[in-house]
Coordinates of N, CA and C in Angstrom, one line a residue:
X1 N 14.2 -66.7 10.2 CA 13.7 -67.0 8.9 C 14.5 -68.2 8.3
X2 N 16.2 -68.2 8.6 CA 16.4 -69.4 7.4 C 16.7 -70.1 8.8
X3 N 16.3 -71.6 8.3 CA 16.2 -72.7 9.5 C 17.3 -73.6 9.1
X4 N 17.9 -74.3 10.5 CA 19.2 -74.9 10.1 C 18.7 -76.1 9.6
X5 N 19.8 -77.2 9.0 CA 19.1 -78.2 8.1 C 19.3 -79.5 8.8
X6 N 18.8 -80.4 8.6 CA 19.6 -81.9 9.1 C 20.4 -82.6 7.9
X7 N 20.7 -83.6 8.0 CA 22.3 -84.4 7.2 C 21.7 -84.9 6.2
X8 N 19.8 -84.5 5.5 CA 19.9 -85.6 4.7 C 19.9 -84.7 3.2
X9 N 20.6 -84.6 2.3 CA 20.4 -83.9 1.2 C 20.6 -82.6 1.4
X10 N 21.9 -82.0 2.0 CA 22.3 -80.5 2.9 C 22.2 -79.8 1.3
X11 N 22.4 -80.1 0.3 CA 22.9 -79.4 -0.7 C 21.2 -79.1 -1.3
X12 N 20.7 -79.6 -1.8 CA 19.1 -79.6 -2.1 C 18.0 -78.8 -1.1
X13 N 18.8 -79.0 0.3 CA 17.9 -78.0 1.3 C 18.1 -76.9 1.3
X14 N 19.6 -76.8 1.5 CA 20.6 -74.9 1.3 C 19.4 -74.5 0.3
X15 N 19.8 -75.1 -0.9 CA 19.0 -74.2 -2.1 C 18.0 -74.1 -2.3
X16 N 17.0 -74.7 -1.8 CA 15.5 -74.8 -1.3 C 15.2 -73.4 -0.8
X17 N 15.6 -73.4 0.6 CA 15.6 -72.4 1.2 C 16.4 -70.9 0.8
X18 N 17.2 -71.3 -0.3 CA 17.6 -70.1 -0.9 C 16.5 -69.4 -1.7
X19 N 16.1 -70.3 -2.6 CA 15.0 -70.3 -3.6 C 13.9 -69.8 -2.9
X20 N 13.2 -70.0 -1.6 CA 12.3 -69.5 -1.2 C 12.3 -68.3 -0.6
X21 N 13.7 -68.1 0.0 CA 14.2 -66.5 0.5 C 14.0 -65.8 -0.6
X22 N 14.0 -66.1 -1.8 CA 14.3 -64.9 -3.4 C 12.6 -65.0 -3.4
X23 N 12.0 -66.3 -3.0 CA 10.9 -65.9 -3.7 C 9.6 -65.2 -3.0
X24 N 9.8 -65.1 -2.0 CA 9.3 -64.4 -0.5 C 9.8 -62.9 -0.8
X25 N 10.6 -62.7 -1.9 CA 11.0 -61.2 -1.6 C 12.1 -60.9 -0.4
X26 N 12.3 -61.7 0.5 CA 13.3 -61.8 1.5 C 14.4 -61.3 1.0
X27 N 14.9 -61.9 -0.1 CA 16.4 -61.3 -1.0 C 15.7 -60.9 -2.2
X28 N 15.7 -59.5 -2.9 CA 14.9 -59.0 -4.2 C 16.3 -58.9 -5.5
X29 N 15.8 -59.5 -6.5 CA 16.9 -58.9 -7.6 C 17.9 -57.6 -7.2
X30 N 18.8 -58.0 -7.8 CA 19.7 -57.2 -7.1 C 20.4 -57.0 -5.8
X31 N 19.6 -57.7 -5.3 CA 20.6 -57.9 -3.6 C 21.9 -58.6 -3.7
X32 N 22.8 -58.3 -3.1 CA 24.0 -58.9 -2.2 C 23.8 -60.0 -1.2
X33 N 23.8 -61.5 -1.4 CA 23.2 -61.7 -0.6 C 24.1 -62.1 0.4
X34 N 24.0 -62.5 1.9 CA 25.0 -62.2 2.9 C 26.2 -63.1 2.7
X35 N 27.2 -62.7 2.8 CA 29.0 -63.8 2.6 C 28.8 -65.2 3.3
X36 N 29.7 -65.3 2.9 CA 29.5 -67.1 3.0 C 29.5 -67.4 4.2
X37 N 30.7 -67.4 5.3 CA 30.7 -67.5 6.2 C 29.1 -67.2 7.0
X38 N 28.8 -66.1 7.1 CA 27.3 -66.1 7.8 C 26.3 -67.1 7.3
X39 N 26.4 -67.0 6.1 CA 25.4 -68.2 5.6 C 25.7 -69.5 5.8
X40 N 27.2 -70.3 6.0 CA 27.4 -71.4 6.5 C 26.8 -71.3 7.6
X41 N 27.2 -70.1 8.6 CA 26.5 -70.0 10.6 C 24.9 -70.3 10.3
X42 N 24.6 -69.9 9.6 CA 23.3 -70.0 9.8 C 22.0 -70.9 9.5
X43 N 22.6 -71.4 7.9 CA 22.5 -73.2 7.5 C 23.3 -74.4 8.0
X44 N 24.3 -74.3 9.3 CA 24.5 -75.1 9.6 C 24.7 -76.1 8.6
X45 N 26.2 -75.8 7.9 CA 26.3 -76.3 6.8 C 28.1 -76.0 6.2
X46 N 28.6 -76.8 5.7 CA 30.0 -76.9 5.5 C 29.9 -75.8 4.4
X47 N 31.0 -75.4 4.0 CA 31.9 -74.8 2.9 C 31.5 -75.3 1.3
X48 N 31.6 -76.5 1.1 CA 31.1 -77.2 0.1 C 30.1 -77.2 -0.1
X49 N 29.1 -77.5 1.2 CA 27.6 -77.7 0.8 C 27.3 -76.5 0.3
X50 N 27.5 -75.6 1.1 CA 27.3 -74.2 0.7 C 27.4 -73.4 -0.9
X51 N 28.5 -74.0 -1.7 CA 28.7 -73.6 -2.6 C 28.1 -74.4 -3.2
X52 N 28.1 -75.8 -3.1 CA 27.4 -76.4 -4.1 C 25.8 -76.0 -4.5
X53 N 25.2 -75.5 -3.2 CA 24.0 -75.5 -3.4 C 24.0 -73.7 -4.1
X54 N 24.7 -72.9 -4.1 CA 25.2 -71.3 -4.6 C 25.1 -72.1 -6.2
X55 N 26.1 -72.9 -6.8 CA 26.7 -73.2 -7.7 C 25.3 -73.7 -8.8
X56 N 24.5 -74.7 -8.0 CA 23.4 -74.9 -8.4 C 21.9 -73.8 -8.6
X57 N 22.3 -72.7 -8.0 CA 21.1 -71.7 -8.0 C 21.6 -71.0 -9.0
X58 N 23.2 -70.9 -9.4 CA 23.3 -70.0 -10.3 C 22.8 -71.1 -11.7
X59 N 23.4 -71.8 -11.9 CA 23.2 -72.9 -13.4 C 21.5 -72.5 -13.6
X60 N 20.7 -72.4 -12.2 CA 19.1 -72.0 -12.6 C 18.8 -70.6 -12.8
X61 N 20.1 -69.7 -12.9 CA 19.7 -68.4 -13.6 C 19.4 -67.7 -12.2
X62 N 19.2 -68.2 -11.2 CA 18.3 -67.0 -9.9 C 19.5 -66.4 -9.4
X63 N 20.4 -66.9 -9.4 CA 21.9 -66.1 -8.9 C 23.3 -66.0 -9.7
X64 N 23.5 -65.2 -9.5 CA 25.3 -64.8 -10.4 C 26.0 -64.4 -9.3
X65 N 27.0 -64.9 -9.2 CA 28.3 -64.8 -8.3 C 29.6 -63.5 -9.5
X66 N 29.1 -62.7 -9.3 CA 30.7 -61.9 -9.9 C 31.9 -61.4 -8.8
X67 N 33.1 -61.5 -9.4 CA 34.1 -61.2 -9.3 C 33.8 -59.4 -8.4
X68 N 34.4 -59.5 -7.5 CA 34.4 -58.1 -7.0 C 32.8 -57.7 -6.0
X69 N 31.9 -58.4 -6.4 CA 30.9 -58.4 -6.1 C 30.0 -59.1 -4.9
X70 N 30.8 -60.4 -5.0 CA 29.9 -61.4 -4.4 C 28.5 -61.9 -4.7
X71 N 28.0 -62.8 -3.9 CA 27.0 -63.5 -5.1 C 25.6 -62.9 -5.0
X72 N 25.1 -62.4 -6.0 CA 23.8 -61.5 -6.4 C 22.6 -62.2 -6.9
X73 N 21.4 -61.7 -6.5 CA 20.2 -62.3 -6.8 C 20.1 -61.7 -8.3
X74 N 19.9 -62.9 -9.4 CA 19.7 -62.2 -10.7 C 18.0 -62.4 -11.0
X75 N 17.4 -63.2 -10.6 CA 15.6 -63.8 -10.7 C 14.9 -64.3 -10.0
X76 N 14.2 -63.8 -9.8 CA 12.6 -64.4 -8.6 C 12.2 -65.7 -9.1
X77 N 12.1 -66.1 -10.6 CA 11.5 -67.4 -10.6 C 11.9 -68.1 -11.6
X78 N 12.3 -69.3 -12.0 CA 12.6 -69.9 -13.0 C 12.4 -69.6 -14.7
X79 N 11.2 -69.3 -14.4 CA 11.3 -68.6 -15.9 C 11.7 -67.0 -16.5
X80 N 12.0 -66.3 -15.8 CA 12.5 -65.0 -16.2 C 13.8 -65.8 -16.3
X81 N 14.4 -66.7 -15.0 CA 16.1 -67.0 -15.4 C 16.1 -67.9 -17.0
X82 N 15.1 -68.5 -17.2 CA 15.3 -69.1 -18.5 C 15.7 -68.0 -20.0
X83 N 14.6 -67.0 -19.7 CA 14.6 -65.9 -20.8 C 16.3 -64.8 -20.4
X84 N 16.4 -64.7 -19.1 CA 18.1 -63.8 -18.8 C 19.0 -65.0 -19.6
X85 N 18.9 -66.1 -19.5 CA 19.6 -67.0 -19.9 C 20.0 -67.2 -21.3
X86 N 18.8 -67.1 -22.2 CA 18.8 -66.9 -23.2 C 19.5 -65.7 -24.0
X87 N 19.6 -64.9 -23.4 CA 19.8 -63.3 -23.8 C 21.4 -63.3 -23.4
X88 N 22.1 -64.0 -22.3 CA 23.1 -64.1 -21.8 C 24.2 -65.0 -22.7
X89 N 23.7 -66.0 -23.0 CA 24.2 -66.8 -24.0 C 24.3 -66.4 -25.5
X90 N 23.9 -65.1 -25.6 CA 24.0 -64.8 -27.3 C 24.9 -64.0 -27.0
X91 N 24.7 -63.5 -25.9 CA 25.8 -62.3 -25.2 C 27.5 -62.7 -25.4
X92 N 27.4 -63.9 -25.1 CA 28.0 -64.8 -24.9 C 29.2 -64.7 -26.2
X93 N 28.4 -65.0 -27.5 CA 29.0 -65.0 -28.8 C 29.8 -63.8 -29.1
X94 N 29.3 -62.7 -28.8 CA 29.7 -61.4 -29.4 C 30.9 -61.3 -28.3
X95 N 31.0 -61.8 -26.9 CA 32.4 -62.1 -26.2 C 33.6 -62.4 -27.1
X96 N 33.1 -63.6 -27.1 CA 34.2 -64.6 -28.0 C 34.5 -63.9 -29.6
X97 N 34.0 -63.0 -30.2 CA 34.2 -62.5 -31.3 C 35.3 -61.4 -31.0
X98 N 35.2 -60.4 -29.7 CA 35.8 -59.3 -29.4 C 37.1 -60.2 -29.1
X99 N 37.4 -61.5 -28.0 CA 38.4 -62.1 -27.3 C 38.9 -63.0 -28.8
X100 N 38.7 -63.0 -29.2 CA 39.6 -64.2 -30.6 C 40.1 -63.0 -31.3
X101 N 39.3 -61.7 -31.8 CA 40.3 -60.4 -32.6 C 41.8 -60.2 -31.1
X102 N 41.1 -59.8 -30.0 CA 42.3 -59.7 -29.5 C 43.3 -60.3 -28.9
X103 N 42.8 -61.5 -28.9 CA 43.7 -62.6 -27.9 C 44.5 -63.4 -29.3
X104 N 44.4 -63.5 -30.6 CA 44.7 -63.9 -31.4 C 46.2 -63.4 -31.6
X105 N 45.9 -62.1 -31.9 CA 46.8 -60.9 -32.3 C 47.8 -61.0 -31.1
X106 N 47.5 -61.0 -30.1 CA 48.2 -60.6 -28.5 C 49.3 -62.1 -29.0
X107 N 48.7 -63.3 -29.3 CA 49.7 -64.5 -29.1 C 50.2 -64.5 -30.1
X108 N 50.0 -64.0 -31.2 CA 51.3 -63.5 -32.4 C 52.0 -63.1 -31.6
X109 N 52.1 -61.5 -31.4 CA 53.0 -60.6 -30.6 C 53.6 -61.2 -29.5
X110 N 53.0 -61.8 -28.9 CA 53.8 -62.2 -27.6 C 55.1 -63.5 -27.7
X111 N 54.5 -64.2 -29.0 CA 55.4 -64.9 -29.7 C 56.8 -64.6 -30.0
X112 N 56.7 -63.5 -30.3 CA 58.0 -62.2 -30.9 C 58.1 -61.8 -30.1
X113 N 57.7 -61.1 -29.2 CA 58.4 -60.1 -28.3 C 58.2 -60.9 -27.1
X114 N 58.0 -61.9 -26.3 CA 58.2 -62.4 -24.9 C 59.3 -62.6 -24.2
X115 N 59.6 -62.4 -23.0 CA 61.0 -62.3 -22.5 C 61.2 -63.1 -21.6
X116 N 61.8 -63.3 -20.9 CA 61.9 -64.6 -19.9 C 61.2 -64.2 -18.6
X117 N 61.1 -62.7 -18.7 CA 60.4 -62.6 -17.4 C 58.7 -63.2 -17.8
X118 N 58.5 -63.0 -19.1 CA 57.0 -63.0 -19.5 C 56.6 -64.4 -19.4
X119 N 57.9 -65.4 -19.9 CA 57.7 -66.7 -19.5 C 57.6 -67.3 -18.4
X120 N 58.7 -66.8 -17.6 CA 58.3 -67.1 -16.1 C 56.7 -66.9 -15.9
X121 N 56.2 -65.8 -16.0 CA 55.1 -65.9 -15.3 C 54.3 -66.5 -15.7
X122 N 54.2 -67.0 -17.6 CA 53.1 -67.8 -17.9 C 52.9 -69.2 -17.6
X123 N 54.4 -69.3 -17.1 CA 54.6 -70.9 -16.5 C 54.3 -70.8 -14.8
X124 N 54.3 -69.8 -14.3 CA 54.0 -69.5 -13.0 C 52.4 -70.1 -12.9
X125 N 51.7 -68.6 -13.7 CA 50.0 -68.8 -13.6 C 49.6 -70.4 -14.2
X126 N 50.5 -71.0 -15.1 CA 49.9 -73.1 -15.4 C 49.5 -73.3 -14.3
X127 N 51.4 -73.6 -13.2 CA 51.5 -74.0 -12.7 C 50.2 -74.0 -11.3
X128 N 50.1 -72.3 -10.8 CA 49.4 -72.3 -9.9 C 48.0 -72.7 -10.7
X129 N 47.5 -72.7 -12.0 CA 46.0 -72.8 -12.2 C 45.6 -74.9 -11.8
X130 N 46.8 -75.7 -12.2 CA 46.7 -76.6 -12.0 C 46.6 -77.1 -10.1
X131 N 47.5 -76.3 -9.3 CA 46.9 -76.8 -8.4 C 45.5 -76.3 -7.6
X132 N 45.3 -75.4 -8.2 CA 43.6 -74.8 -8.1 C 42.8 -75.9 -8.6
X133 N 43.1 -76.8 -9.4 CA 42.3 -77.4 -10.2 C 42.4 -78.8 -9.2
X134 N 43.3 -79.8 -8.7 CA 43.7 -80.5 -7.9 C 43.0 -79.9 -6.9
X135 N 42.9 -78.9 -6.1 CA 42.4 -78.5 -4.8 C 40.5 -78.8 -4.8
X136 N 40.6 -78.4 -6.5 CA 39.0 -78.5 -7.0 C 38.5 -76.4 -6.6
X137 N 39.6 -75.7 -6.0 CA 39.0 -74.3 -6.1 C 39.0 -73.9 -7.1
X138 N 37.9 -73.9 -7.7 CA 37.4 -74.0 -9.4 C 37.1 -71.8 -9.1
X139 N 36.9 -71.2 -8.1 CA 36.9 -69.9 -8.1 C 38.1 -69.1 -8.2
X140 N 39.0 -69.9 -7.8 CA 40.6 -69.6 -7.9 C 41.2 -69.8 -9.7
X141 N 40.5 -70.8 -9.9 CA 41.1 -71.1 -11.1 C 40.8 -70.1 -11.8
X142 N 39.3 -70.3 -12.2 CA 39.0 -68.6 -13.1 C 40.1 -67.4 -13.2
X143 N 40.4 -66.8 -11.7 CA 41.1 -66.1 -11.2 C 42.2 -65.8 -12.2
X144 N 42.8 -67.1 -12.3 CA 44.2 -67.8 -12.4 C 44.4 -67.4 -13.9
X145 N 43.4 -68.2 -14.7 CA 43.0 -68.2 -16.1 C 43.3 -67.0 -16.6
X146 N 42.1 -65.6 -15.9 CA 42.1 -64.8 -16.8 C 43.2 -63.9 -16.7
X147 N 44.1 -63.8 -15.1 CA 45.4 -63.2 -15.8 C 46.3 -63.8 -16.1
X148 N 46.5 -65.7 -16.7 CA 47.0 -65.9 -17.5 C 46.8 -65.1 -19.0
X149 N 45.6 -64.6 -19.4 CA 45.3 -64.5 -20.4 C 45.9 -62.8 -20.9
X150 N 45.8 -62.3 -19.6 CA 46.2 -61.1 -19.3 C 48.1 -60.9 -19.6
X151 N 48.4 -62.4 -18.7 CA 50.0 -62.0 -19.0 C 50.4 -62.2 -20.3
X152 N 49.5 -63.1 -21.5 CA 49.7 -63.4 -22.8 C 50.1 -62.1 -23.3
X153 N 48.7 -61.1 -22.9 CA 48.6 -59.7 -23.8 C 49.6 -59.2 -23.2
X154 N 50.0 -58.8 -21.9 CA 51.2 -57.9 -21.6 C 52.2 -58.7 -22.5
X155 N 52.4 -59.9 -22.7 CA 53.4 -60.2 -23.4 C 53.7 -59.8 -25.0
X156 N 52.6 -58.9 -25.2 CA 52.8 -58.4 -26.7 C 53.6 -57.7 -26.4
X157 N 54.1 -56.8 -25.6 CA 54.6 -55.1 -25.6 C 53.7 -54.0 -26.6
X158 N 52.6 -54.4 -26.5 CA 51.7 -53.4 -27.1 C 50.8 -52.8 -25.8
X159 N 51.5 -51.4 -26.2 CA 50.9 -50.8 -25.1 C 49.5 -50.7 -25.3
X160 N 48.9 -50.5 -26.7 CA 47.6 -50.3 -27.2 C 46.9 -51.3 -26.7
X161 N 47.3 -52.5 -27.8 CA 46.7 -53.5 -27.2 C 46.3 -54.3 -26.0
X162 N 47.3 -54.2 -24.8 CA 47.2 -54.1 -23.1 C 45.7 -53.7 -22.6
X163 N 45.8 -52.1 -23.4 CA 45.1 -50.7 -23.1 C 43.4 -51.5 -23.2
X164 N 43.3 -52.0 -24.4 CA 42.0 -52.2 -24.9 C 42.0 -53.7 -24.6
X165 N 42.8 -54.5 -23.8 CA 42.0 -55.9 -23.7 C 41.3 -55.4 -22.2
X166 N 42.4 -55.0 -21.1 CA 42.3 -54.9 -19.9 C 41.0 -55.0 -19.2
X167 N 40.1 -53.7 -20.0 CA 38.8 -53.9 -19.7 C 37.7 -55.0 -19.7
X168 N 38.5 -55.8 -20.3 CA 37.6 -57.2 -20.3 C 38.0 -58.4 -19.4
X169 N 38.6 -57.9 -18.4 CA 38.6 -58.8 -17.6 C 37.3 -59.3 -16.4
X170 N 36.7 -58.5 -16.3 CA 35.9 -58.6 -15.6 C 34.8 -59.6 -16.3
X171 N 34.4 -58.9 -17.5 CA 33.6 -59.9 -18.4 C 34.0 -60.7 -18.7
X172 N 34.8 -61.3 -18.9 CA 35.7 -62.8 -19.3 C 35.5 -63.5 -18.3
X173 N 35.4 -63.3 -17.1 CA 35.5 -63.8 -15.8 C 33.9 -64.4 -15.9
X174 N 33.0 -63.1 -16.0 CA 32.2 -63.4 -15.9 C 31.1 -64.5 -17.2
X175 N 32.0 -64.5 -18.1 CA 31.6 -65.0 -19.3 C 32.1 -66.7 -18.6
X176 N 33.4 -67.0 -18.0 CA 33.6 -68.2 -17.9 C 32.6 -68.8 -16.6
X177 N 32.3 -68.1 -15.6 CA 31.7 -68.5 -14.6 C 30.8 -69.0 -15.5
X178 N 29.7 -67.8 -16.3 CA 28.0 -68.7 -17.1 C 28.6 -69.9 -17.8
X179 N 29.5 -70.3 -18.5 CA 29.8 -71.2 -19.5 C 30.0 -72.4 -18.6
X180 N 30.6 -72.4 -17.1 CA 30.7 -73.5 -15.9 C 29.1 -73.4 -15.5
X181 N 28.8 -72.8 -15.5 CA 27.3 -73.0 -14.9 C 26.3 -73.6 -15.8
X182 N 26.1 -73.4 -17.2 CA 25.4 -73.2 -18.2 C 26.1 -74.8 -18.8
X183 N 27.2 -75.1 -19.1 CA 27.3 -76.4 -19.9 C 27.2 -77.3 -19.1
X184 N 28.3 -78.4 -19.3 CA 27.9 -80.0 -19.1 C 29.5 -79.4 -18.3
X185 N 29.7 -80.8 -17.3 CA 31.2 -80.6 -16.5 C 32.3 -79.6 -17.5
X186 N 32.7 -78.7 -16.5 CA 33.8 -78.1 -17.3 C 35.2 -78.7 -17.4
X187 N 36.0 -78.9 -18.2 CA 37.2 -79.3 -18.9 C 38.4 -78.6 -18.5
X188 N 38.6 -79.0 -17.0 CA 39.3 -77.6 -16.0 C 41.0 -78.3 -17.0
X189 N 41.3 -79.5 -16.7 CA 42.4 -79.8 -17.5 C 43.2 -79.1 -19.0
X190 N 42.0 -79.5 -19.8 CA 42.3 -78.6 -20.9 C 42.0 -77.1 -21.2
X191 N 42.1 -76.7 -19.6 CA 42.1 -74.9 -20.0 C 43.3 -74.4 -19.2
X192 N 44.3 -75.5 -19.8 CA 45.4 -75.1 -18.9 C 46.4 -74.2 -19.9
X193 N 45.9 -74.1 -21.4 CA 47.0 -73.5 -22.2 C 48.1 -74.2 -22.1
X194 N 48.7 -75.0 -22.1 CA 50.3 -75.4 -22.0 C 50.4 -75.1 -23.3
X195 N 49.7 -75.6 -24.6 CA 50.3 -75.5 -26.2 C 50.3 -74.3 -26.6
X196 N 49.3 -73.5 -25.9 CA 49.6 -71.9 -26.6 C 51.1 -71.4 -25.7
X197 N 51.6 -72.2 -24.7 CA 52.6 -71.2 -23.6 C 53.5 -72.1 -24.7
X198 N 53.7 -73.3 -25.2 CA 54.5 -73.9 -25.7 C 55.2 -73.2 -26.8
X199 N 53.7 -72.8 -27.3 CA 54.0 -72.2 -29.0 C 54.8 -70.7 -29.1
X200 N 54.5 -69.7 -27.3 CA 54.8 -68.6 -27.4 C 56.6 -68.5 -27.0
X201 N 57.1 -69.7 -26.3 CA 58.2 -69.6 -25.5 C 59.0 -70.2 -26.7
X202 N 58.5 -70.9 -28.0 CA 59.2 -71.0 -29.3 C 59.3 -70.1 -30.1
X203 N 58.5 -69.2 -29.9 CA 58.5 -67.9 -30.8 C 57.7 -68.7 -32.0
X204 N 56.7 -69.3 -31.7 CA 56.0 -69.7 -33.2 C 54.9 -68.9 -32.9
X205 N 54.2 -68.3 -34.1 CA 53.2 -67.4 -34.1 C 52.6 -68.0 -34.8
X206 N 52.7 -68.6 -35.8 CA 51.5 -69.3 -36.5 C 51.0 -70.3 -35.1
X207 N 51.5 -71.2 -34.7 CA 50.8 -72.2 -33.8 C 50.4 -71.7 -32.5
X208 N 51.1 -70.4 -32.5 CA 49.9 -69.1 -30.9 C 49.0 -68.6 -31.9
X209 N 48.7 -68.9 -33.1 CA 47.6 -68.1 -33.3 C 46.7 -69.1 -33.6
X210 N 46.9 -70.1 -34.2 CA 45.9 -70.9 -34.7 C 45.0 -72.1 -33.0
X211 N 46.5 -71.8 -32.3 CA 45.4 -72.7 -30.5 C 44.8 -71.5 -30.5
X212 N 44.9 -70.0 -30.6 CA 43.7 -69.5 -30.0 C 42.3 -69.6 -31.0
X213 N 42.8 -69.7 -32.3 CA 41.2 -69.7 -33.2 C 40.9 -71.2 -32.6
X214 N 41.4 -72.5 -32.4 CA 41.0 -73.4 -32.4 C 40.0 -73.4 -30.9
X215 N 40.7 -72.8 -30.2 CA 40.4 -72.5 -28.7 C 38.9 -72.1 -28.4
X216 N 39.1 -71.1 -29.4 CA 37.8 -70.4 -29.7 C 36.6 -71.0 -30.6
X217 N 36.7 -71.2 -31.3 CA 36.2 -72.3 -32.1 C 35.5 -73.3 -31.3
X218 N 36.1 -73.8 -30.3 CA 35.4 -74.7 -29.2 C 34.5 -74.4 -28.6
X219 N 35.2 -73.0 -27.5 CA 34.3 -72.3 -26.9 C 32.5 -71.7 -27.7
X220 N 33.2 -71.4 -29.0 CA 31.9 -71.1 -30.1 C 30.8 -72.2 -30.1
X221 N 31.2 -73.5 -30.4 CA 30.2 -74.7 -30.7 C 29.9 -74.8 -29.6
X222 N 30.2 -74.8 -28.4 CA 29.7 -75.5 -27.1 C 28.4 -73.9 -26.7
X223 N 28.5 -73.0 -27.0 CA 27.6 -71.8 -26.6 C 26.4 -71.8 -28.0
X224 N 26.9 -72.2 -28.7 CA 26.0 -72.3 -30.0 C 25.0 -73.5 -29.7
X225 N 25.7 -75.0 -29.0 CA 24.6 -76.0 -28.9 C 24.0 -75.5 -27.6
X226 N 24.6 -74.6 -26.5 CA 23.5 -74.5 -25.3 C 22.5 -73.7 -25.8
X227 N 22.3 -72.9 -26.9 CA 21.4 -71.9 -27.4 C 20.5 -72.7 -28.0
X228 N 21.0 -73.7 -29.1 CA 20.0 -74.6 -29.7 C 19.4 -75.8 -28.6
X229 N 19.7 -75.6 -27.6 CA 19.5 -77.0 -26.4 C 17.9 -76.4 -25.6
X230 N 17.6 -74.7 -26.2 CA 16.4 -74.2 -24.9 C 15.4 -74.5 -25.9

């Protein structure tokens, strides 16, 4: 059923033929669809092409790649992904409301109570998110990001607080993948944190708390114009 491709437009044909496997019923919502490797064997097709043409199905809503998961059929046809899309992006806001109450508070605290181990590691995860970013493994990066964000909050020494962000890593993850898929190029450079790692390893808590409202604030308008853009 899937036919190998020739050299002209590999990325546009992958996804063609992805699109027609979903819409054949071949792959039905909710499927798993086969790991990459087999899908390279079988589209005759690099690593890159592969993902680009993944990368492009998801921006059209027919696929979501999660964390733990691997990449899942989310819609049969363009227009149900328009309407999931819509619903996903409001989803979107009420994220950023939960992550600015607690990532706010977490870079106070971590401000005051961080220790050199806690610094090490948040200059560890920069360090490694930047050459994820250089390499261009923009899947790594994510990775990278969100237990940077993770070591911020262990850096409170609040056990509470740890307790109640933790569970949001999965969603965060999955909130940053729609916001790469969903906006205009993402701004892999300036999601490196250096001025919030700056402001925490000073012990300033006013300037860890105001990069994360500012932080957020960003992330807010850029989800607010994709809502006003459908």
């Amino acid at each position: 059923m899937i036919q190998k491709t020739n050299r002209i437009n590999l990325v546009e044909q992958v996804a063609s033929q992805i699109e027609q496997l979903i819409g054949s019923g071949h792959w039905q919502i909710g499927d798993r669809i086969p790991p990459e490797m087999e899908l390279m064997e079988k589209f005759d097709v690099s690593r890159n092409t592969l993902r680009e043409a993944i990368r492009a199905l998801v921006h059209a809503g027919l696929l979501e790649t999660k964390q733990g998961s691997g990449t899942i059929v989310r819609s049969a046809n363009a227009l149900g992904a328009a309407i999931k899309r819509h619903v996903k992006k409001s989803a979107m806001l009420e994220t950023l409301d939960v992550r600015l109450a607690l990532e706010k508070q977490a870079a106070q605290l971590a401000a005051e109570h961080r220790s050199e181990t806690d610094l090490a590691k948040l200059e560890a995860y920069i360090q490694l998110s930047r050459q994820a970013v250089e390499k261009k493994d923009y899947e790594q990066f994510i990775e990278l990001d969100i237990h940077f964000h993770q070591a911020v909050v262990s850096a409170s020494h609040n056990q509470l607080l740890i307790d109640l962000y933790e569970p949001l890593a999965e969603i965060i993850y999955s909130f940053v993948q729609d916001l790469m898929a969903m906006n205009k190029p993402f701004k892999y450079e300036e999601e490196l944190h250096i001025e919030l790692f700056t402001a925490i390893r000073s012990q300033d808590k006013q300037a860890a708390a105001t990069y994360v409202e500012d932080y957020m604030e960003v992330l807010r308008k850029e989800v607010v114009e994709m809502i006003e853009e459908e």
